[in-house]
PDB file of C-alpha atoms in Angstrom:
ATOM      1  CA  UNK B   1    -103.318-134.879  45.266  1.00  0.00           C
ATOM      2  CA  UNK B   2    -105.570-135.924  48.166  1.00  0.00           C
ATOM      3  CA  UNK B   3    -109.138-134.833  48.706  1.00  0.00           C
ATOM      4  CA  UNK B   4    -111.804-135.017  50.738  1.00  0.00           C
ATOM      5  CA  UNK B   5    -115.451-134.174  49.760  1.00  0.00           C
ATOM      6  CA  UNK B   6    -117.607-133.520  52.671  1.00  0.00           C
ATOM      7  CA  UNK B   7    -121.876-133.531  51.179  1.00  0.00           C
ATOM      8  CA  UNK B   8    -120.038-136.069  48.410  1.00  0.00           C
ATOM      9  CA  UNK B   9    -123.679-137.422  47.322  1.00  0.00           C
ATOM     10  CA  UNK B  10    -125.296-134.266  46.718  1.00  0.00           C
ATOM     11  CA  UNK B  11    -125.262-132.101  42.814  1.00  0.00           C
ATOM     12  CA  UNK B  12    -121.981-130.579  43.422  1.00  0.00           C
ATOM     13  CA  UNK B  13    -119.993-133.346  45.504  1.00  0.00           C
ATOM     14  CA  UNK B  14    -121.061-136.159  43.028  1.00  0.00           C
ATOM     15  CA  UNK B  15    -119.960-134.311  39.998  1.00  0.00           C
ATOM     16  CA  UNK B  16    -116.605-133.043  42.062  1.00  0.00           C
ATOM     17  CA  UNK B  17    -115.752-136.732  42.593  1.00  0.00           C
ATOM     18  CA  UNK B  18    -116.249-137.318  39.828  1.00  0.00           C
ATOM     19  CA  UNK B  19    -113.774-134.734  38.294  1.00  0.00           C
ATOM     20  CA  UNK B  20    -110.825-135.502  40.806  1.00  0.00           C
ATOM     21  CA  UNK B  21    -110.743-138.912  40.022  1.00  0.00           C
ATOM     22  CA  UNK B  22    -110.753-138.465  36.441  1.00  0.00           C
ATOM     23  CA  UNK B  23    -107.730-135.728  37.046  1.00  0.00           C
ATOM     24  CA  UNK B  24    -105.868-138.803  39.214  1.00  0.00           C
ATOM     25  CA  UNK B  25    -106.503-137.680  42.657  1.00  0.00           C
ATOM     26  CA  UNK B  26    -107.031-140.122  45.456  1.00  0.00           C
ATOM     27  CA  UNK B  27    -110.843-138.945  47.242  1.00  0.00           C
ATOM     28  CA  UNK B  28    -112.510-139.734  49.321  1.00  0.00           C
ATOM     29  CA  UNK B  29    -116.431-138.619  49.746  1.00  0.00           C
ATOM     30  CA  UNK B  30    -117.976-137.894  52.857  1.00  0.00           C
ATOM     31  CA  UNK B  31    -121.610-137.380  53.584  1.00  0.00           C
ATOM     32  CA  UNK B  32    -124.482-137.492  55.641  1.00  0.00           C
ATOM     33  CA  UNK B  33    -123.913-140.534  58.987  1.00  0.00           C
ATOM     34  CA  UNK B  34    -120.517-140.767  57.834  1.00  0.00           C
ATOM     35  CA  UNK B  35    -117.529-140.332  60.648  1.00  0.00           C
ATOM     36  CA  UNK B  36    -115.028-138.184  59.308  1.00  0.00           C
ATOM     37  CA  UNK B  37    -112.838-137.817  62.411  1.00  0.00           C
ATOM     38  CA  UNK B  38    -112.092-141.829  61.474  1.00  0.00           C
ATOM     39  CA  UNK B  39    -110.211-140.487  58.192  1.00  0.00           C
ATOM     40  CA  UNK B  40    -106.395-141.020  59.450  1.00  0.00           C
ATOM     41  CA  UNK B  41    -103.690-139.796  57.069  1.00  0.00           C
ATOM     42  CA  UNK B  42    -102.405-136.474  55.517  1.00  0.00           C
ATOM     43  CA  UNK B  43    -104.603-134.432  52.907  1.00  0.00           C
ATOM     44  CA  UNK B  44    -103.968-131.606  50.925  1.00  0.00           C
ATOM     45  CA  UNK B  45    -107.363-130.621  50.524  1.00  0.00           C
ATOM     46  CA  UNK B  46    -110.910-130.097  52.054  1.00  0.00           C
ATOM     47  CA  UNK B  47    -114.111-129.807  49.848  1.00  0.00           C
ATOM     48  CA  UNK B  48    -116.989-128.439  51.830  1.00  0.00           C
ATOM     49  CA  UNK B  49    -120.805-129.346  50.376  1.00  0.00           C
ATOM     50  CA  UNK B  50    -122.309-130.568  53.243  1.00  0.00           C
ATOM     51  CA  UNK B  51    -125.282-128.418  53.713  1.00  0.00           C
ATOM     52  CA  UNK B  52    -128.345-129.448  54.711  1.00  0.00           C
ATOM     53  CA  UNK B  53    -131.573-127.253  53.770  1.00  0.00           C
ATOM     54  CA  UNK B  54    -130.286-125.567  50.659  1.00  0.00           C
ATOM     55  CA  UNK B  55    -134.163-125.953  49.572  1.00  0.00           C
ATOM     56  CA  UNK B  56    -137.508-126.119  50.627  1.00  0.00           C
ATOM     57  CA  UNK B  57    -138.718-125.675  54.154  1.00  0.00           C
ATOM     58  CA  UNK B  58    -135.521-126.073  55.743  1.00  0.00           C
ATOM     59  CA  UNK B  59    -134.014-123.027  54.515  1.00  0.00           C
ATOM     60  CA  UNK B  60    -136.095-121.100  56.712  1.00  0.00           C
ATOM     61  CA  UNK B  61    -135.696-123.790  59.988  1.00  0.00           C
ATOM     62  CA  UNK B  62    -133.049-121.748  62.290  1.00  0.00           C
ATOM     63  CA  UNK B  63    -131.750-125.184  63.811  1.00  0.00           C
ATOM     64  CA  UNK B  64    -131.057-126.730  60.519  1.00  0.00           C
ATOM     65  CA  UNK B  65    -129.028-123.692  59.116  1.00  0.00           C
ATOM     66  CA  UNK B  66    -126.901-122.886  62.419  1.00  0.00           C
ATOM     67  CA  UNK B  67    -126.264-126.491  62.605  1.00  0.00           C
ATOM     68  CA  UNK B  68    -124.578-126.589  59.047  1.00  0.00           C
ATOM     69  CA  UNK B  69    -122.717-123.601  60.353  1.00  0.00           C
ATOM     70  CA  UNK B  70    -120.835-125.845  63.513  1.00  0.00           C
ATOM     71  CA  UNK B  71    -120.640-128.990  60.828  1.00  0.00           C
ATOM     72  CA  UNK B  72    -119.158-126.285  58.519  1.00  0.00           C
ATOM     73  CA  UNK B  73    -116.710-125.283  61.474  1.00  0.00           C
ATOM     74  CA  UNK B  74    -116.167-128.785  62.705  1.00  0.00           C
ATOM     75  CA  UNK B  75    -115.389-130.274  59.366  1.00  0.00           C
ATOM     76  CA  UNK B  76    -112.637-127.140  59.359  1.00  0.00           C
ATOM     77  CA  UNK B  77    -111.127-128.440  62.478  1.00  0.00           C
ATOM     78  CA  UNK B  78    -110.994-131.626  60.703  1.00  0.00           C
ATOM     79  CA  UNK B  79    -108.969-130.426  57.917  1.00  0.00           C
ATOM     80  CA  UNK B  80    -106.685-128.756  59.982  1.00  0.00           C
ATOM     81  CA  UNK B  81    -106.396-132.305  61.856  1.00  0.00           C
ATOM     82  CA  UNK B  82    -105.645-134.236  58.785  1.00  0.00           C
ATOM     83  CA  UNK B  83    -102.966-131.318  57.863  1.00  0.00           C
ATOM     84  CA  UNK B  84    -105.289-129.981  55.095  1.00  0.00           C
ATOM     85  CA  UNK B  85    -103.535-127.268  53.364  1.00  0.00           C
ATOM     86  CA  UNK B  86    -106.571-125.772  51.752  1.00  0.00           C
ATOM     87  CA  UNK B  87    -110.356-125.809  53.259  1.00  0.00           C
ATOM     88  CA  UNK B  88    -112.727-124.627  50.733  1.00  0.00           C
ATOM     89  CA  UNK B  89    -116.180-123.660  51.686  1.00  0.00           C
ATOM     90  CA  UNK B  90    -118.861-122.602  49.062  1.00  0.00           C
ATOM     91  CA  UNK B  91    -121.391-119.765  49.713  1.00  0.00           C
ATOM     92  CA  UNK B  92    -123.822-118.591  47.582  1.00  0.00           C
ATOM     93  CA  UNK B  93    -125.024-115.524  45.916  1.00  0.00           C
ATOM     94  CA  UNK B  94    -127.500-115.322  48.180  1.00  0.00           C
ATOM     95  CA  UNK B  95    -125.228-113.890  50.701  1.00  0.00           C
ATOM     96  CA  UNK B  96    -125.087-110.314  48.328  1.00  0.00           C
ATOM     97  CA  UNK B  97    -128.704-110.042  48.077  1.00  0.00           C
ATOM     98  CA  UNK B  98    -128.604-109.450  52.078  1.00  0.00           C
ATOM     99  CA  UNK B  99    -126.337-106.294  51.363  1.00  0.00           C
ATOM    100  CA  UNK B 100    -129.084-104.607  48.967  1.00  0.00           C
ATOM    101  CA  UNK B 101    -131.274-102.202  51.296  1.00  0.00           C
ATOM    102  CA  UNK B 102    -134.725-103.065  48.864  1.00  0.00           C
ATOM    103  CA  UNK B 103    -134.045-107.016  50.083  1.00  0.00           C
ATOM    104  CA  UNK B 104    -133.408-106.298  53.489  1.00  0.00           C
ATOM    105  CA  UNK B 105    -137.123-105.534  53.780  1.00  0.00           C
ATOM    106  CA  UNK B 106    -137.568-108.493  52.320  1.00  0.00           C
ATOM    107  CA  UNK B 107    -138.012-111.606  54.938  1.00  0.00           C
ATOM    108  CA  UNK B 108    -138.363-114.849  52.239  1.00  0.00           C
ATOM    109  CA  UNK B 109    -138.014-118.361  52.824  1.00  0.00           C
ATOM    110  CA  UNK B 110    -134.242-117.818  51.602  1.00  0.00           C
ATOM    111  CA  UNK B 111    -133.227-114.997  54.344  1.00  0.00           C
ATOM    112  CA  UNK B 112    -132.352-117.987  57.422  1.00  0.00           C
ATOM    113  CA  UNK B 113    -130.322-119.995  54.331  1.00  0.00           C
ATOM    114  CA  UNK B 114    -128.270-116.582  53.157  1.00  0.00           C
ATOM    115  CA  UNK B 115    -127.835-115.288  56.923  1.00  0.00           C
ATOM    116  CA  UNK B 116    -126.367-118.412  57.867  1.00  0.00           C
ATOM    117  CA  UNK B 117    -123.745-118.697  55.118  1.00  0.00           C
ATOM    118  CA  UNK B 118    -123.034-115.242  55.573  1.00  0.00           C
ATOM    119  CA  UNK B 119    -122.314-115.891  59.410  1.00  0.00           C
ATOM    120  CA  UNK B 120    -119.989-119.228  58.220  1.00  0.00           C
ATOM    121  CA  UNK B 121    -118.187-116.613  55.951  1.00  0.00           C
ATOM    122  CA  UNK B 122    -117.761-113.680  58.064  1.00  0.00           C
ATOM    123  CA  UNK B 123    -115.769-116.515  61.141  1.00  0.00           C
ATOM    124  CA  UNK B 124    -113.738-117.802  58.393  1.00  0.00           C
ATOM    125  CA  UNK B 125    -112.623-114.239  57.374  1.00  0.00           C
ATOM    126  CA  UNK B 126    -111.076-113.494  60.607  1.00  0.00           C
ATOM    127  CA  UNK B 127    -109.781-116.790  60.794  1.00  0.00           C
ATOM    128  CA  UNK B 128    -107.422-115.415  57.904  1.00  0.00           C
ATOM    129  CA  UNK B 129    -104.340-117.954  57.636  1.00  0.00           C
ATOM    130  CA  UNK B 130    -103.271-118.144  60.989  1.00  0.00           C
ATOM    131  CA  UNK B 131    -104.677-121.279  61.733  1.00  0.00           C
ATOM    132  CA  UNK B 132    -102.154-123.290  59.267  1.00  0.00           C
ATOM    133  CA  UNK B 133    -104.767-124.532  56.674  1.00  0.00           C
ATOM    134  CA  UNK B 134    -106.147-121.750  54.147  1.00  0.00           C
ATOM    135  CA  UNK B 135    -109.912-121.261  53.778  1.00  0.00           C
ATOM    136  CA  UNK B 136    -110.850-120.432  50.101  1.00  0.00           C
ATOM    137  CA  UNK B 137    -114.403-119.331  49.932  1.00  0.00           C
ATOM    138  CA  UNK B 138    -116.180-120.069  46.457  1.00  0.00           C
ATOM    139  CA  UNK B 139    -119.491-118.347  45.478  1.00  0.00           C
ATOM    140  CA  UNK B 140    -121.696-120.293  43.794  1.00  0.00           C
ATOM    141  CA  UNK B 141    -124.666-119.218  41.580  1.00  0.00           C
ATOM    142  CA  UNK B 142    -128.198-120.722  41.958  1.00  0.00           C
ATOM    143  CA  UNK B 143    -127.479-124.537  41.152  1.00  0.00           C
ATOM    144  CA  UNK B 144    -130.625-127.399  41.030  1.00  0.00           C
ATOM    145  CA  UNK B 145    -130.162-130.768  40.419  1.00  0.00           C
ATOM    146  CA  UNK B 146    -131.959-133.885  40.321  1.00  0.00           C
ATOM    147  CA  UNK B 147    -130.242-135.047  43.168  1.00  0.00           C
ATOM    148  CA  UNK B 148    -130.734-131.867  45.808  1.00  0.00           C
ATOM    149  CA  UNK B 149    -134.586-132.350  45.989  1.00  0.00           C
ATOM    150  CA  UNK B 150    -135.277-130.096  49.280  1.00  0.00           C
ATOM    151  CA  UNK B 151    -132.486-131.198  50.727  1.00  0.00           C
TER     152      UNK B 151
END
């Protein structure tokens, strides 16, 4: 198998890496002033990470989180360009807490962050499978690492 890791030096992507190549698949990690439209070749899958402003400040900073959103969307197009089969995209629980009426009062630090994956998630649902490379969307719980300080 052949896979790409797009936020490759963050918690998740290093430890991903890590775990493909120790399965026998050929990666390769992309991250942050990397080119990805100079990958060439056919892959079978797409690992989305990238994600800047998962902590701190930033998860409140508009800009920040609706830019993730068109790398998120870009990075797709990639995949689809490299004949991706799969394109999978993580969200986080944060997304659910917007559906409970006592946190939609609730304007934190985290709101900007959750809206914005939500947004990401709700395109690639009507995006479906018509486009020729499948989007799997993973949930992921509250993760910190060592590595992800604020960013």
């Amino acid at each position: 198998m052949k896979a790409i890791v797009t936020g490759s030096k963050g918690f998740i992507g290093k430890r991903l890496v890590v775990a493909l190549e120790a399965a026998g698949c050929e990666v390769v990690g992309i991250d942050m002033g990397d080119d990805i439209t100079k990958l060439e070749g056919e892959w079978d899958v797409m690992y989305n990470l990238a994600w800047v402003g998962k902590g701190g400040a930033l998860r409140a900073d508009y800009n920040v989180q609706m830019n993730n959103v068109k790398v998120a969307l870009d990075n797709y197009n990639e995949a689809k360009r490299l004949k991706c089969k799969r394109y999978i995209c993580t969200g986080t629980i944060g997304e659910n807490m917007l559906k409970l009426p006592e946190c939609s009062k609730i304007k934190s630090q985290n709101f900007i962050y959750a809206l914005s994956k939500s947004y990401l998630h709700s395109i690639f649902n009507s995006i479906g499978d018509i486009e020729g490379c499948k989007v799997i969307w993973a949930t992921l719980g509250n993760l910190y690492g060592g590595s992800d300080a604020g960013g």
